[in-house]
Short mmCIF file of C-alpha atoms in Angstrom, two decimals:
data_model
loop_
_atom_site.label_atom_id
_atom_site.label_comp_id
_atom_site.label_asym_id
_atom_site.label_seq_id
_atom_site.Cartn_x
_atom_site.Cartn_y
_atom_site.Cartn_z
CA MET A 567 -1.99 5.85 30.41
CA ALA A 568 -4.32 7.71 28.03
CA LYS A 569 -7.17 5.56 26.74
CA VAL A 570 -7.38 4.76 23.03
CA ALA A 571 -10.42 3.36 21.20
CA VAL A 572 -11.29 1.79 17.88
CA VAL A 573 -14.41 3.53 16.52
CA GLY A 574 -14.73 2.17 12.99
CA ALA A 575 -13.63 -0.78 10.86
CA GLY A 576 -13.75 -1.71 7.19
CA MET A 577 -12.33 -4.20 4.75
CA THR A 578 -12.47 -5.27 1.13
CA ARG A 579 -13.29 -8.75 -0.01
CA PHE A 580 -10.21 -10.95 0.08
CA VAL A 581 -9.66 -12.47 -3.38
CA ARG A 582 -6.92 -14.29 -5.30
CA ARG A 583 -6.64 -11.61 -8.00
CA ALA A 584 -8.13 -8.16 -7.62
CA GLN A 585 -8.48 -5.84 -10.59
CA GLU A 586 -8.16 -2.89 -8.19
CA THR A 587 -4.71 -1.45 -7.60
CA GLY A 588 -3.30 -1.57 -4.09
CA ARG A 589 -4.20 2.10 -3.74
CA GLU A 590 -7.78 1.45 -4.76
CA LEU A 591 -8.09 -1.47 -2.34
CA SER A 592 -6.71 0.72 0.45
CA TRP A 593 -9.20 3.47 -0.33
CA GLN A 594 -12.14 1.05 -0.33
CA ALA A 595 -11.25 -0.29 3.14
CA ALA A 596 -10.34 3.13 4.56
CA LYS A 597 -13.51 4.77 3.24
CA MET A 598 -15.63 2.00 4.76
CA ALA A 599 -13.93 2.40 8.15
CA LEU A 600 -14.40 6.18 8.13
CA ASP A 601 -18.03 5.88 7.05
CA ALA A 602 -18.61 3.33 9.83
CA ALA A 603 -17.12 5.77 12.34
CA GLY A 604 -19.22 8.63 10.97
CA LEU A 605 -16.03 10.59 10.30
CA ARG A 606 -14.53 12.31 7.27
CA LEU A 607 -10.94 12.37 6.07
CA LYS A 608 -10.62 15.93 7.35
CA ASP A 609 -11.27 14.60 10.88
CA VAL A 610 -8.15 12.39 10.66
CA ASP A 611 -4.99 13.80 12.27
CA ALA A 612 -2.50 11.15 11.16
CA VAL A 613 -2.30 7.96 9.12
CA VAL A 614 -0.58 4.64 9.80
CA ILE A 615 -0.06 2.28 6.85
CA GLY A 616 0.85 -1.36 7.30
CA SER A 617 2.07 -3.44 4.38
CA ALA A 618 4.40 -6.42 4.19
CA PRO A 619 7.27 -6.80 1.69
CA ASP A 620 7.40 -4.37 -1.23
CA ALA A 621 8.16 -7.50 -3.25
CA PHE A 622 4.52 -8.65 -3.09
CA ASP A 623 2.94 -5.67 -4.84
CA GLY A 624 6.08 -5.20 -6.93
CA VAL A 625 6.28 -1.54 -5.92
CA HIS A 626 9.34 -0.28 -4.12
CA MET A 627 8.56 2.22 -1.36
CA LYS A 628 5.06 0.81 -1.14
CA GLY A 629 4.17 2.99 1.85
CA GLU A 630 4.54 6.08 -0.29
CA TYR A 631 2.66 4.41 -3.13
CA LEU A 632 -0.27 3.51 -0.87
CA ALA A 633 -0.37 6.82 0.99
CA ASP A 634 -3.08 8.62 -1.00
CA GLY A 635 -5.45 5.65 -0.97
CA SER A 636 -4.84 5.37 2.77
CA GLY A 637 -5.81 8.96 3.45
CA GLY A 638 -2.25 10.24 3.83
CA TRP A 639 -2.69 13.29 1.58
CA CYS A 640 -1.18 16.26 3.43
CA LYS A 641 -1.10 14.41 6.76
CA PRO A 642 1.60 12.99 9.04
CA THR A 643 1.89 9.46 7.66
CA LEU A 644 3.93 6.44 8.72
CA ARG A 645 4.34 3.02 7.14
CA CYS A 646 5.28 0.20 9.49
CA TYR A 647 6.43 -3.28 8.69
CA VAL A 648 7.16 -6.45 10.63
CA GLY A 649 6.35 -8.93 7.87
CA GLY A 650 3.34 -11.08 8.70
CA GLY A 651 3.07 -9.42 12.10
CA THR A 652 2.34 -6.05 10.47
CA GLY A 653 -1.46 -6.19 10.60
CA VAL A 654 -1.53 -6.17 14.39
CA PHE A 655 1.59 -3.99 14.66
CA ALA A 656 -0.07 -1.14 12.71
CA PRO A 657 -2.81 -0.44 15.30
CA ILE A 658 -0.09 -0.52 17.96
CA GLN A 659 1.66 2.31 16.10
CA ALA A 660 -1.62 4.22 16.05
CA TRP A 661 -2.04 3.46 19.74
CA TYR A 662 1.10 5.35 20.70
CA HIS A 663 0.38 8.12 18.23
CA ILE A 664 -2.74 8.73 20.33
CA ALA A 665 -1.59 7.61 23.80
CA SER A 666 1.26 10.12 23.53
CA GLY A 667 -1.36 12.86 23.38
CA ARG A 668 -0.05 14.16 20.04
CA PHE A 669 -2.97 12.98 17.86
CA ASP A 670 -6.68 12.46 18.52
CA THR A 671 -7.78 10.51 15.46
CA VAL A 672 -5.63 8.11 13.45
CA LEU A 673 -6.61 6.10 10.38
CA VAL A 674 -4.91 2.68 10.14
CA VAL A 675 -4.85 0.97 6.73
CA CYS A 676 -3.24 -2.38 5.87
CA GLU A 677 -2.96 -3.64 2.31
CA GLU A 678 -1.40 -6.44 0.31
CA LYS A 679 -1.72 -7.26 -3.37
CA MET A 680 0.08 -10.57 -3.63
CA SER A 681 -1.23 -11.50 -7.07
CA SER A 682 1.15 -8.99 -8.69
CA CYS A 683 4.03 -11.27 -7.76
CA HIS A 684 4.12 -13.79 -10.54
CA PRO A 685 3.68 -16.70 -10.90
CA HIS A 686 3.32 -17.02 -7.11
CA PRO A 687 4.21 -14.71 -4.20
CA GLN A 688 6.23 -17.57 -2.75
CA GLY A 689 8.97 -16.27 -5.06
CA ALA A 690 9.32 -13.15 -2.94
CA PHE A 691 10.38 -15.33 -0.02
CA LEU A 692 13.23 -17.11 -1.76
CA THR A 693 15.68 -14.42 -0.75
CA ILE A 694 14.73 -14.14 2.94
CA PHE A 695 17.06 -16.99 3.80
CA ASP A 696 20.66 -16.54 4.85
CA HIS A 697 22.67 -16.23 1.66
CA THR A 698 25.69 -17.99 3.16
CA THR A 699 24.27 -21.02 4.94
CA GLU A 700 20.81 -21.61 3.49
CA ARG A 701 20.11 -20.14 0.06
CA ALA A 702 22.54 -22.53 -1.61
CA LEU A 703 20.13 -25.33 -0.62
CA GLY A 704 17.23 -23.73 -2.52
CA PRO A 705 14.85 -23.53 0.43
CA ASN A 706 11.27 -22.34 0.14
CA LEU A 707 9.00 -20.94 2.79
CA LEU A 708 7.08 -24.14 3.38
CA TRP A 709 10.19 -25.78 4.77
CA ILE A 710 10.15 -23.55 7.83
CA PHE A 711 6.57 -24.37 8.61
CA ALA A 712 6.95 -28.07 7.86
CA LEU A 713 9.99 -28.33 10.17
CA GLU A 714 8.20 -26.39 12.88
CA MET A 715 4.95 -28.35 12.55
CA ASN A 716 6.80 -31.65 12.76
CA ARG A 717 8.70 -30.52 15.85
CA TYR A 718 5.47 -29.34 17.49
CA MET A 719 3.63 -32.57 16.67
CA THR A 720 6.45 -34.79 17.84
CA VAL A 721 7.19 -33.04 21.14
CA HIS A 722 3.52 -33.18 22.17
CA GLY A 723 2.40 -36.36 20.41
CA ILE A 724 -0.18 -34.45 18.35
CA THR A 725 -1.55 -35.96 15.12
CA LYS A 726 -2.16 -34.41 11.72
CA ARG A 727 -5.80 -35.45 12.12
CA GLU A 728 -6.17 -33.30 15.26
CA ILE A 729 -4.47 -30.34 13.60
CA ALA A 730 -6.70 -30.64 10.52
CA GLU A 731 -9.68 -29.86 12.77
CA VAL A 732 -8.48 -26.25 12.82
CA ALA A 733 -8.66 -25.95 9.03
CA VAL A 734 -12.13 -27.51 9.01
CA LYS A 735 -13.37 -25.13 11.73
CA ASN A 736 -11.93 -21.95 10.26
CA LYS A 737 -13.00 -22.60 6.68
CA ARG A 738 -16.50 -23.37 7.95
CA ASN A 739 -16.58 -20.18 10.04
CA ALA A 740 -15.55 -18.25 6.93
CA LEU A 741 -18.74 -19.32 5.13
CA ASP A 742 -20.46 -16.66 7.27
CA HIS A 743 -17.98 -13.90 6.34
CA PRO A 744 -19.07 -11.76 3.37
CA CYS A 745 -15.43 -10.93 2.50
CA ALA A 746 -14.10 -14.48 2.65
CA GLN A 747 -12.08 -16.09 -0.11
CA LEU A 748 -12.05 -19.73 0.98
CA GLY A 749 -15.08 -20.53 3.12
CA ALA A 750 -15.90 -24.23 2.74
CA ASN A 751 -17.58 -27.18 4.36
CA LEU A 752 -14.79 -29.73 4.55
CA THR A 753 -13.99 -32.82 6.59
CA VAL A 754 -10.77 -33.76 8.32
CA ASP A 755 -10.34 -36.44 5.67
CA ASP A 756 -10.54 -33.80 2.93
CA VAL A 757 -7.65 -31.94 4.57
CA LEU A 758 -5.58 -35.08 5.02
CA ALA A 759 -6.22 -36.15 1.42
CA SER A 760 -5.23 -32.79 -0.06
CA GLU A 761 -1.95 -32.44 -1.94
CA GLU A 762 1.14 -33.02 0.21
CA LEU A 763 3.38 -29.95 -0.16
CA ALA A 764 6.18 -30.57 2.33
CA TRP A 765 5.41 -33.23 4.91
CA PRO A 766 3.60 -32.79 7.27
CA VAL A 767 2.02 -29.81 5.48
CA ASN A 768 -0.77 -30.49 2.99
CA ARG A 769 -2.50 -27.99 0.70
CA LEU A 770 -5.54 -27.50 2.97
CA ASP A 771 -3.34 -26.93 6.03
CA VAL A 772 -2.26 -23.64 4.41
CA SER A 773 -3.96 -20.27 3.91
CA PRO A 774 -4.16 -18.91 0.36
CA ALA A 775 -2.32 -16.04 -1.32
CA SER A 776 -4.71 -13.09 -1.46
CA ASP A 777 -5.34 -9.48 -2.44
CA GLY A 778 -7.15 -7.18 -0.03
CA ALA A 779 -7.14 -4.34 2.44
CA ALA A 780 -8.52 -3.63 5.91
CA ALA A 781 -8.75 -0.45 7.97
CA VAL A 782 -9.70 0.85 11.41
CA VAL A 783 -10.22 4.33 12.81
CA MET A 784 -8.73 4.94 16.26
CA CYS A 785 -9.41 7.86 18.61
CA SER A 786 -8.48 9.41 21.90
CA GLU A 787 -10.93 9.00 24.76
CA HIS A 788 -12.57 12.41 24.48
CA VAL A 789 -13.10 12.11 20.72
CA ALA A 790 -14.34 8.53 21.02
CA LYS A 791 -16.87 9.49 23.68
CA ARG A 792 -18.11 12.39 21.59
CA THR A 793 -18.36 10.60 18.25
CA SER A 794 -18.95 6.90 18.90
CA PRO A 795 -22.00 5.16 20.39
CA GLN A 796 -19.82 2.20 21.38
CA PRO A 797 -16.05 2.64 21.38
CA VAL A 798 -13.98 -0.53 21.65
CA TRP A 799 -10.99 0.19 23.86
CA LEU A 800 -7.44 -0.94 23.27
CA GLU A 801 -6.74 -2.36 26.70
CA GLY A 802 -3.35 -3.89 26.01
CA VAL A 803 -0.66 -3.97 23.34
CA GLY A 804 2.44 -6.13 23.08
CA TRP A 805 5.11 -6.90 20.53
CA HIS A 806 8.34 -8.81 20.80
CA LEU A 807 11.10 -10.56 18.90
CA ASP A 808 12.82 -13.87 19.39
CA THR A 809 16.16 -14.61 17.67
CA ALA A 810 16.07 -14.32 13.89
CA TYR A 811 18.10 -17.53 13.55
CA TRP A 812 15.60 -20.36 13.36
CA THR A 813 18.34 -22.80 14.35
CA ASN A 814 18.53 -20.96 17.69
CA ARG A 815 14.85 -21.52 18.44
CA ASP A 816 13.40 -24.87 19.51
CA LEU A 817 10.40 -24.32 17.17
CA TYR A 818 8.02 -26.44 19.26
CA TYR A 819 6.97 -23.35 21.23
CA PRO A 820 6.47 -19.73 20.06
CA GLN A 821 8.52 -17.93 22.69
CA TYR A 822 8.25 -14.66 20.69
CA LEU A 823 4.55 -14.70 21.37
CA GLU A 824 4.69 -15.41 25.08
CA TYR A 825 6.83 -12.30 25.53
CA ALA A 826 4.41 -10.18 23.48
CA ALA A 827 1.38 -11.64 25.25
CA ARG A 828 2.80 -11.03 28.72
CA MET A 829 3.45 -7.41 27.75
CA ALA A 830 -0.16 -6.97 26.61
CA TYR A 831 -1.65 -8.82 29.62
CA ASP A 832 0.41 -6.71 31.99
CA MET A 833 -0.87 -3.50 30.41
CA ALA A 834 -4.47 -4.75 30.45
CA GLY A 835 -4.18 -5.96 34.05
CA ILE A 836 -5.03 -9.51 33.02
CA LYS A 837 -3.93 -12.16 35.51
CA GLU A 838 -5.77 -15.21 34.18
CA PRO A 839 -6.00 -14.92 30.39
CA ARG A 840 -8.03 -18.12 29.96
CA LYS A 841 -10.83 -16.65 32.09
CA GLU A 842 -10.54 -13.01 31.11
CA ILE A 843 -10.32 -13.30 27.30
CA HIS A 844 -13.65 -14.17 25.65
CA ILE A 845 -12.70 -14.32 21.94
CA VAL A 846 -9.35 -15.03 20.33
CA GLU A 847 -8.18 -14.24 16.81
CA PRO A 848 -4.71 -15.84 16.77
CA TYR A 849 -2.67 -15.79 13.56
CA ASP A 850 -3.48 -18.92 11.57
CA PRO A 851 -1.65 -18.93 8.22
CA PHE A 852 -1.28 -22.67 8.85
CA ASP A 853 -3.68 -24.75 10.93
CA TYR A 854 -1.01 -25.86 13.43
CA LYS A 855 -0.07 -22.19 14.00
CA GLU A 856 -3.48 -21.51 15.59
CA LEU A 857 -2.67 -24.19 18.17
CA HIS A 858 0.93 -23.07 18.55
CA HIS A 859 -0.23 -19.51 19.15
CA LEU A 860 -2.97 -20.43 21.64
CA GLU A 861 -0.20 -21.98 23.71
CA GLY A 862 2.14 -19.01 23.28
CA LEU A 863 -0.71 -16.74 24.36
CA LEU A 864 -0.92 -18.76 27.61
CA LEU A 865 -4.56 -19.56 26.86
CA CYS A 866 -3.87 -23.23 27.47
CA LYS A 867 -1.01 -25.45 28.58
CA ARG A 868 1.71 -26.38 26.12
CA GLY A 869 0.50 -29.23 23.95
CA GLU A 870 -3.11 -28.81 25.07
CA ALA A 871 -4.50 -26.70 22.21
CA ALA A 872 -5.22 -29.65 19.93
CA ARG A 873 -7.35 -31.27 22.65
CA LEU A 874 -9.37 -28.05 23.08
CA THR A 875 -10.00 -27.99 19.34
CA VAL A 876 -11.06 -31.62 19.09
CA ASP A 877 -13.37 -31.13 22.08
CA GLY A 878 -15.09 -28.19 20.37
CA VAL A 879 -13.97 -25.62 22.95
CA THR A 880 -12.68 -23.32 20.20
CA GLN A 881 -15.85 -23.41 18.08
CA ARG A 882 -17.77 -20.17 17.71
CA ASP A 883 -20.26 -21.37 20.36
CA GLY A 884 -17.57 -23.03 22.48
CA ASP A 885 -16.14 -21.86 25.78
CA LEU A 886 -13.19 -20.13 24.05
CA PRO A 887 -14.16 -19.11 20.49
CA VAL A 888 -11.05 -19.03 18.29
CA CYS A 889 -11.04 -17.39 14.85
CA PRO A 890 -14.79 -16.81 14.68
CA SER A 891 -14.02 -14.73 11.56
CA GLY A 892 -12.77 -17.77 9.69
CA GLY A 893 -9.18 -16.68 10.10
CA LEU A 894 -6.53 -16.58 7.42
CA LEU A 895 -7.35 -20.18 6.50
CA GLY A 896 -10.90 -19.20 5.55
CA VAL A 897 -11.15 -15.45 5.00
CA GLY A 898 -7.80 -15.31 3.21
CA ASN A 899 -4.30 -14.04 3.75
CA PRO A 900 -3.35 -10.71 2.16
CA ILE A 901 -0.57 -10.53 4.73
CA ALA A 902 -0.86 -7.20 6.54
CA ALA A 903 -4.57 -6.87 5.76
CA ALA A 904 -5.19 -10.33 7.22
CA GLY A 905 -3.76 -9.29 10.60
CA LEU A 906 -5.84 -6.13 10.70
CA MET A 907 -8.90 -8.14 9.61
CA LYS A 908 -8.60 -9.84 13.00
CA VAL A 909 -8.74 -6.48 14.77
CA CYS A 910 -11.78 -5.56 12.65
CA GLU A 911 -13.40 -8.85 13.69
CA LEU A 912 -12.94 -8.08 17.38
CA PHE A 913 -14.45 -4.63 16.79
CA TRP A 914 -17.55 -6.13 15.16
CA GLN A 915 -17.82 -9.01 17.65
CA LEU A 916 -17.52 -6.86 20.76
CA ARG A 917 -20.10 -4.39 19.41
CA GLY A 918 -22.47 -7.26 18.58
CA GLU A 919 -22.29 -6.40 14.87
CA ALA A 920 -20.78 -9.64 13.55
CA GLY A 921 -24.05 -10.90 12.04
CA LYS A 922 -24.03 -14.61 11.30
CA ARG A 923 -20.56 -14.84 12.82
CA GLN A 924 -21.63 -13.36 16.14
CA VAL A 925 -20.20 -15.21 19.13
CA PRO A 926 -23.02 -15.78 21.64
CA GLY A 927 -22.99 -14.57 25.23
CA MET A 928 -22.07 -10.90 24.63
CA PRO A 929 -18.28 -11.21 24.74
CA ARG A 930 -16.66 -8.23 26.38
CA ARG A 931 -12.97 -8.75 25.70
CA GLY A 932 -10.98 -10.18 22.81
CA LEU A 933 -7.41 -10.69 21.68
CA ALA A 934 -5.96 -10.44 18.16
CA GLN A 935 -2.48 -11.60 17.27
CA ALA A 936 -0.17 -11.79 14.30
CA TRP A 937 3.21 -13.33 13.60
CA GLY A 938 5.87 -12.71 11.04
CA ASP A 939 9.18 -11.10 10.17
CA LEU A 940 11.60 -14.06 9.95
CA MET A 941 8.97 -16.08 11.87
CA GLN A 942 10.21 -14.61 15.15
CA VAL A 943 7.96 -11.63 15.87
CA GLY A 944 4.74 -11.67 17.87
CA THR A 945 2.25 -8.78 17.89
CA VAL A 946 -0.79 -8.68 20.21
CA VAL A 947 -3.69 -6.34 20.92
CA ILE A 948 -6.36 -6.80 23.57
CA MET A 949 -9.64 -4.99 23.00
CA GLY A 950 -12.63 -4.61 25.29
CA ILE A 951 -15.87 -2.72 25.88
CA MET B 1295 38.95 -5.60 7.36
CA LEU B 1296 37.58 -4.99 3.86
CA SER B 1297 39.86 -1.99 3.56
CA LYS B 1298 42.81 -4.39 3.42
CA LEU B 1299 41.35 -6.43 0.57
CA THR B 1300 42.81 -5.28 -2.70
CA THR B 1301 40.97 -7.63 -5.07
CA SER B 1302 37.65 -9.41 -4.79
CA ALA B 1303 39.47 -12.73 -5.25
CA GLN B 1304 40.79 -12.41 -1.70
CA THR B 1305 37.37 -13.03 -0.20
CA ARG B 1306 34.82 -15.74 -0.93
CA GLN B 1307 32.08 -14.23 -3.09
CA TRP B 1308 29.32 -15.53 -5.32
CA PRO B 1309 26.70 -13.94 -7.53
CA GLY B 1310 22.99 -14.06 -6.80
CA HIS B 1311 19.77 -12.39 -7.80
CA ILE B 1312 16.28 -11.83 -6.44
CA PRO B 1313 14.13 -13.72 -8.91
CA VAL B 1314 10.73 -12.03 -8.92
CA GLU B 1315 8.45 -11.10 -11.78
CA TYR B 1316 5.21 -9.19 -11.77
CA VAL B 1317 1.87 -8.88 -13.48
CA TYR B 1318 0.24 -5.52 -12.79
CA THR B 1319 -3.31 -4.33 -13.27
CA ALA B 1320 -4.18 -0.73 -14.05
CA GLY B 1321 -7.01 -0.79 -11.52
CA ILE B 1322 -10.63 0.30 -11.92
CA ALA B 1323 -9.93 3.88 -13.04
CA GLY B 1324 -6.66 2.99 -14.79
CA GLU B 1325 -8.39 0.33 -16.90
CA ALA B 1326 -10.97 2.87 -18.07
CA PHE B 1327 -8.19 5.38 -18.84
CA LEU B 1328 -6.24 2.89 -20.96
CA ARG B 1329 -9.39 1.76 -22.83
CA ALA B 1330 -10.26 5.34 -23.74
CA LEU B 1331 -6.74 5.84 -25.05
CA LYS B 1332 -6.68 2.57 -27.00
CA ASP B 1333 -10.21 2.66 -28.41
CA ARG B 1334 -10.73 6.38 -29.01
CA GLY B 1335 -7.35 8.08 -28.66
CA MET B 1336 -8.74 10.22 -25.86
CA LEU B 1337 -7.58 11.00 -22.31
CA LEU B 1338 -10.03 10.07 -19.53
CA THR B 1339 -10.48 12.40 -16.56
CA SER B 1340 -12.58 12.01 -13.42
CA GLN B 1341 -14.00 14.73 -11.20
CA CYS B 1342 -14.52 14.82 -7.44
CA PRO B 1343 -18.16 15.63 -6.67
CA GLN B 1344 -17.10 17.50 -3.55
CA CYS B 1345 -14.05 19.65 -4.31
CA GLN B 1346 -14.48 19.58 -8.12
CA THR B 1347 -10.84 18.56 -8.69
CA VAL B 1348 -10.52 17.00 -12.16
CA TYR B 1349 -8.00 14.17 -12.09
CA LEU B 1350 -5.95 13.32 -15.16
CA PRO B 1351 -5.39 10.41 -15.53
CA ALA B 1352 -8.77 9.45 -14.08
CA ARG B 1353 -8.74 8.13 -10.52
CA LEU B 1354 -11.30 6.08 -8.63
CA TYR B 1355 -11.31 8.40 -5.62
CA CYS B 1356 -10.34 11.92 -4.61
CA GLU B 1357 -7.22 11.84 -2.46
CA GLN B 1358 -8.23 15.12 -0.82
CA CYS B 1359 -11.88 14.41 0.07
CA PHE B 1360 -11.89 10.58 -0.12
CA GLU B 1361 -15.08 10.73 -2.23
CA GLU B 1362 -15.54 8.44 -5.23
CA THR B 1363 -14.86 10.48 -8.39
CA LYS B 1364 -17.92 9.38 -10.30
CA GLN B 1365 -18.00 11.91 -13.13
CA TYR B 1366 -15.80 10.70 -15.98
CA GLU B 1367 -15.06 12.78 -19.07
CA GLU B 1368 -12.81 12.30 -22.10
CA ILE B 1369 -10.66 15.13 -23.42
CA ALA B 1370 -8.54 15.46 -26.54
CA PRO B 1371 -4.82 14.81 -25.91
CA LYS B 1372 -3.78 18.43 -26.43
CA GLY B 1373 -1.95 20.41 -23.77
CA TRP B 1374 1.16 22.42 -23.05
CA VAL B 1375 4.66 21.86 -21.67
CA HIS B 1376 4.76 22.57 -17.94
CA THR B 1377 8.45 21.72 -17.69
CA TYR B 1378 10.93 19.52 -19.56
CA THR B 1379 14.39 18.00 -19.57
CA VAL B 1380 16.78 16.79 -22.27
CA ALA B 1381 18.47 13.45 -21.52
CA HIS B 1382 21.94 13.07 -23.00
CA VAL B 1383 23.07 9.79 -21.39
CA ASP B 1384 21.26 6.50 -20.85
CA ILE B 1385 20.80 4.60 -17.59
CA ASP B 1386 24.29 3.07 -17.93
CA GLY B 1387 25.90 6.46 -18.48
CA GLU B 1388 26.39 5.89 -22.23
CA ALA B 1389 25.87 8.85 -24.54
CA LEU B 1390 22.53 8.75 -26.39
CA ALA B 1391 22.86 8.91 -30.19
CA VAL B 1392 20.00 11.41 -30.21
CA PRO B 1393 19.21 13.41 -27.06
CA GLN B 1394 15.71 12.58 -25.76
CA ILE B 1395 13.29 15.24 -24.53
CA TYR B 1396 10.99 14.36 -21.62
CA ALA B 1397 8.22 16.72 -20.63
CA PHE B 1398 5.57 17.18 -17.95
CA ILE B 1399 2.46 18.05 -19.94
CA ARG B 1400 -0.64 19.70 -18.52
CA PHE B 1401 -4.12 19.81 -20.02
CA GLY B 1402 -6.78 22.51 -19.81
CA GLY B 1403 -9.45 22.18 -17.13
CA THR B 1404 -7.68 19.37 -15.31
CA ASN B 1405 -5.35 18.77 -12.39
CA GLY B 1406 -2.41 16.47 -12.83
CA GLY B 1407 -0.91 15.70 -16.22
CA LEU B 1408 1.33 13.24 -18.00
CA ILE B 1409 5.06 12.69 -18.23
CA HIS B 1410 5.95 11.72 -21.79
CA ARG B 1411 8.46 12.01 -24.61
CA LEU B 1412 8.52 15.08 -26.85
CA GLY B 1413 9.17 14.38 -30.52
CA GLN B 1414 9.08 15.95 -33.97
CA THR B 1415 11.06 18.85 -32.52
CA GLN B 1416 14.59 19.77 -31.37
CA PRO B 1417 15.73 20.64 -27.85
CA HIS B 1418 16.49 24.26 -28.77
CA GLN B 1419 12.94 24.66 -30.13
CA VAL B 1420 11.23 23.56 -26.90
CA SER B 1421 10.02 26.06 -24.35
CA ILE B 1422 7.89 25.96 -21.25
CA GLY B 1423 4.33 26.80 -22.18
CA MET B 1424 4.56 25.56 -25.79
CA GLU B 1425 1.43 23.80 -27.02
CA VAL B 1426 1.71 20.09 -27.79
CA GLU B 1427 -0.54 17.24 -28.90
CA ALA B 1428 -0.25 13.45 -28.77
CA LEU B 1429 1.11 11.52 -31.72
CA LEU B 1430 -0.81 8.25 -31.42
CA LEU B 1431 -0.05 4.85 -32.85
CA PRO B 1432 -2.51 3.76 -35.55
CA GLY B 1433 -5.62 2.28 -33.89
CA LYS B 1434 -4.83 -1.33 -34.74
CA GLU B 1435 -1.35 -1.11 -33.24
CA ARG B 1436 -2.49 0.22 -29.87
CA THR B 1437 -2.34 -2.22 -26.94
CA GLY B 1438 -3.81 -0.21 -24.08
CA SER B 1439 -0.54 1.26 -22.80
CA ILE B 1440 0.77 4.74 -22.17
CA ASN B 1441 3.08 3.91 -25.09
CA ASP B 1442 0.05 3.99 -27.40
CA ILE B 1443 1.12 7.62 -27.40
CA THR B 1444 4.35 7.59 -29.42
CA CYS B 1445 5.23 11.04 -28.14
CA PHE B 1446 3.81 14.54 -27.81
CA GLN B 1447 4.66 16.93 -30.65
CA PRO B 1448 4.24 20.65 -31.26
CA THR B 1449 0.63 21.45 -32.14
CA LYS B 1450 0.25 21.90 -35.85
#
């Protein structure tokens, strides 16, 4: 298989309300990624845009709307979408643009401007539920997560206190991220004492609504070797669905992710993920989802992720650093941009450019993951130097 | 199966809607454009330092070169009709009491243009290339909207 590299990354600050339009946010991130790669727009052969529901920005056909700010002027341009999984799905699209041999250099831009949706982007989710069996009950998005979190806690005997450690860790890590929206020094008690939204989910268990964009530049092997002092290679990609009916999933275990992870590990030739992956950026829109996803990624046994967290294994200086960026809980969650932020983080970490967030010990391989659609899609990339 | 249903009462149906509302911002360049229109009745352009394209309305960046378009300049709202249409029915298909003229208006020394209403004229008097200027709301009534321009009208 042809080798594909990431050679540049960029992102805007993640904020609750940006004055910039979605196009302007996209341009800021894309320009930064190109500048970092030492490339110009004319060097780009094709563009991949990732953005979640049109209903967030309030612009129908958002891919077309974002195209000029994403560098799509007079270029082959594609917009992809798998809900929250989009941010890690977009570089996978770019991967096969390049692995096919058709393109050498692809610009990937992910954007979300959730503040447009008023009074809260939660409103955009009200119509994702089945209009025959569920919408008549007036469900909101938190129900899904609350039901899933409860199932996960109960099956494994995990406490809210243990899960809250994830929020504390990620928000603290985010204090070192210059683009972060919600970096904070909190205690587990602060999380437990925060407003109860839908038991067992409290306010500080949840990532915020955000505006922002992120971008990466990806290249074929011969272009990467010519233009980049340190390409970061895409060693594995995986994406997979589970059933879209949540009543046909157990919810205690993210099967969608195990399928996606196995696909990526197989491509990367990884036999023992726990030993061969040095940094993980799992999707953490809720604190329990980081744990859920570590298990789905086969990085620990089912029900074991909380223990690893409490023992400090997942701290930035731990044996398996998880969300050294600060994750969605700390950096923020402009949906598609948040997933690609994780890919950017691996790029900076593996090149030793993560500054105060740098994971010690010169990590050589990392994994980024996102989750979304109707909560049944997993998207995974494995990157290494 | 539906082909055998002759009235909607034969199947269980219920109404619904997607309840979303939005608050938009004009963006960095868009905000400056609207302020120039509201405060001074002028149109703001921005120029790419690399390819010299002059964007109207002003944009933050050049879509062709990806450079920031740092050079901003205001021009008077006078241009010409690039093309136009005359609407005779509204969005529901109802006949309009007075046909409405919509035009794509270009401005000298710029790329881009504005879509707007044409007024103070009749459809048979409009032609491609005719010179037009903005009819602005009085300063105190302007809100910082493209509708601060009531319409474009033939240049006097």
